[in-house]
Coordinates of C-alpha atoms in Angstrom, one line a residue:
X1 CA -4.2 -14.6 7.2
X2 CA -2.9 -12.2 9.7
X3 CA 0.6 -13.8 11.6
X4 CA 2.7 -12.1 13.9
X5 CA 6.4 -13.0 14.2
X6 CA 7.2 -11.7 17.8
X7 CA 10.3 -11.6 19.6
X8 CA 12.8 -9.4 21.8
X9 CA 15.6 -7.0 19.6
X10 CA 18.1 -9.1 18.3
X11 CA 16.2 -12.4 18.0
X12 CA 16.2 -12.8 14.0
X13 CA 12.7 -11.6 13.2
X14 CA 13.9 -9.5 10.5
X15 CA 15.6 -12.5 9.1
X16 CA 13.2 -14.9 9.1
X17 CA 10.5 -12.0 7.9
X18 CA 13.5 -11.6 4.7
X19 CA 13.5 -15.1 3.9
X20 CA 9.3 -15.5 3.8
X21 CA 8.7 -12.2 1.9
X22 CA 11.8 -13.6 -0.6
X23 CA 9.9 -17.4 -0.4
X24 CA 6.7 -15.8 -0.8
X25 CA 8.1 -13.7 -3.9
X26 CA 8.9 -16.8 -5.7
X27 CA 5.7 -18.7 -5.4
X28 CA 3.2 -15.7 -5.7
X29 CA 1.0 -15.1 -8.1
X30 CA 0.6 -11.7 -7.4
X31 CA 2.7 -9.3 -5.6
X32 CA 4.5 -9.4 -2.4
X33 CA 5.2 -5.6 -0.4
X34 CA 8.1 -5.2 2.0
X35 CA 7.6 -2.7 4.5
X36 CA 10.2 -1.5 6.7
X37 CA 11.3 1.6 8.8
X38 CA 14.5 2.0 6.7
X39 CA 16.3 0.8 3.3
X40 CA 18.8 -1.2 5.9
X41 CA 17.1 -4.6 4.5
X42 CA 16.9 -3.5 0.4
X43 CA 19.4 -5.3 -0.7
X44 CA 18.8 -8.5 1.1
X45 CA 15.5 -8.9 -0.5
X46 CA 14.3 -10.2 -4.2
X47 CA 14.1 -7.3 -6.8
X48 CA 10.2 -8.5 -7.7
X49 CA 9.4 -7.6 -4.3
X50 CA 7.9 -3.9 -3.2
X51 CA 9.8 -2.3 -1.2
X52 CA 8.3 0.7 0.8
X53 CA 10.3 2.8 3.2
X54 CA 7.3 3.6 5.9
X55 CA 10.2 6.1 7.7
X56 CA 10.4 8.3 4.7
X57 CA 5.8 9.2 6.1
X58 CA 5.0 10.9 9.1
X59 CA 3.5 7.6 10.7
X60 CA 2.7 8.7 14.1
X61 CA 0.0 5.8 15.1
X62 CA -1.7 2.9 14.2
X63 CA -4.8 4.3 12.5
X64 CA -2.1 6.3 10.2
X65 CA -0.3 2.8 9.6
X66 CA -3.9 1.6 8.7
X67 CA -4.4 4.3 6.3
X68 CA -1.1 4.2 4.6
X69 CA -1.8 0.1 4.4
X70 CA -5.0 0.8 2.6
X71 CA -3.9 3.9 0.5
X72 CA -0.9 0.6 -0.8
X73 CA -3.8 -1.9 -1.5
X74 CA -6.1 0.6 -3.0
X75 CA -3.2 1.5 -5.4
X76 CA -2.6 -2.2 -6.6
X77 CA -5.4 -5.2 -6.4
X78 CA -2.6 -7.9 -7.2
X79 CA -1.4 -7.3 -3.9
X80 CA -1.5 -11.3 -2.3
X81 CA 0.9 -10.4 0.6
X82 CA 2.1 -7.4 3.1
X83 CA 5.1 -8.0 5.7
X84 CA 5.7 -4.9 7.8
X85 CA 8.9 -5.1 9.5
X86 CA 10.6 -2.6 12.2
X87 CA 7.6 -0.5 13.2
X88 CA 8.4 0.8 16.6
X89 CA 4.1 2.1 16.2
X90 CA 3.1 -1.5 16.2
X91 CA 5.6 -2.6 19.0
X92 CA 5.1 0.4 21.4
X93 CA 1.4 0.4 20.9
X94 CA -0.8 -0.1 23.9
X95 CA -3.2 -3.0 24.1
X96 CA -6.2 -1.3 22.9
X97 CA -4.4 0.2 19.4
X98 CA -3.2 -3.2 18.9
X99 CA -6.4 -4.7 19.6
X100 CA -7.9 -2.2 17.0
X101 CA -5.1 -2.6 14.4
X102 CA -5.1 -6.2 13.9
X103 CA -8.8 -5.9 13.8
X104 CA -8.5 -3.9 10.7
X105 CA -5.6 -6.2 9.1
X106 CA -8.7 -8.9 9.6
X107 CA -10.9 -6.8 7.6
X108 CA -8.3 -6.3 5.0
X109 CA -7.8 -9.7 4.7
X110 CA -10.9 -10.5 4.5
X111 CA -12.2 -8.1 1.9
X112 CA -9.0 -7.9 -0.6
X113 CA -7.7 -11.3 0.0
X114 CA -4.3 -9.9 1.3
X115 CA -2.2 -11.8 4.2
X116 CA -0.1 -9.9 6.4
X117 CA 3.1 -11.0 7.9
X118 CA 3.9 -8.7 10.9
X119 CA 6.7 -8.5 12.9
X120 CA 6.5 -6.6 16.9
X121 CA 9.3 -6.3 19.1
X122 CA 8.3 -7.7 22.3
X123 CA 9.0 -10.6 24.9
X124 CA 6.6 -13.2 23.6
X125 CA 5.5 -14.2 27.3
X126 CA 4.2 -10.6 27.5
X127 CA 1.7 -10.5 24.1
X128 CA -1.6 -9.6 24.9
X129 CA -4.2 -12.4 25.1
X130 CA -5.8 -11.7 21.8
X131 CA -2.5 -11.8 20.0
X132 CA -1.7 -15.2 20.7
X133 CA -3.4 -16.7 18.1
X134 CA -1.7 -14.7 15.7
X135 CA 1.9 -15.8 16.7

């Protein structure tokens, strides 16, 4: 499963992506990774949960952010969830990146069995076509 939580700064995504990675934590039989721009969020969210700071890389685009996604999976194959939170890369990205990038969260899904809960800073009457599916 690949789900986009979309909404303008300021509308609770960040929230509501806390409370499903701490939900997801609980029930999972595998493990559940955080990723965020910052440690703002750490302490809000369940200690059996990964937490990876993606600001501490030099993430400059989406096929970097794929990388650094596969380089986490390849590291652990328990992995059952990702949320990625706060990642001005996915939210600024133009239509063909994006197109491209969930492409590859497909793939990853697909092959390794991991969902991805993604959250993009946008007006949700201005997501691309493809992308609508995923909200």
């Amino acid at each position: 499963m690949v789900k986009f939580i979309v909404g303008e700064k300021g509308t609770g995504k960040t929230k509501i992506m806390i409370e499903m990675a701490n939900e997801a934590s609980k029930v999972s039989k595998g493990h559940v990774v955080y990723v965020d721009r910052d440690n703002n969020h750490i302490h809000s969210l369940e200690r059996s949960l990964r937490f990876i700071n993606a600001g501490e890389f030099q993430i400059e685009n989406l096929k970097a952010f794929y990388g650094f996604l596969c380089g986490i999976i390849s590291q652990n194959f328990d992995i059952e969830t990702i949320f990625i939170d706060g990642m001005k890369i996915i939210s600024n990205a133009d239509e063909k990146c994006l197109q491209d990038f969930v492409s590859n969260l497909e793939r990853l899904n697909k092959d390794f069995q991991v969902d991805f809960v993604v959250s993009m800073s946008r007006n949700p009457n201005n997501v691309p076509d493809f992308l609508k599916a995923y909200v």
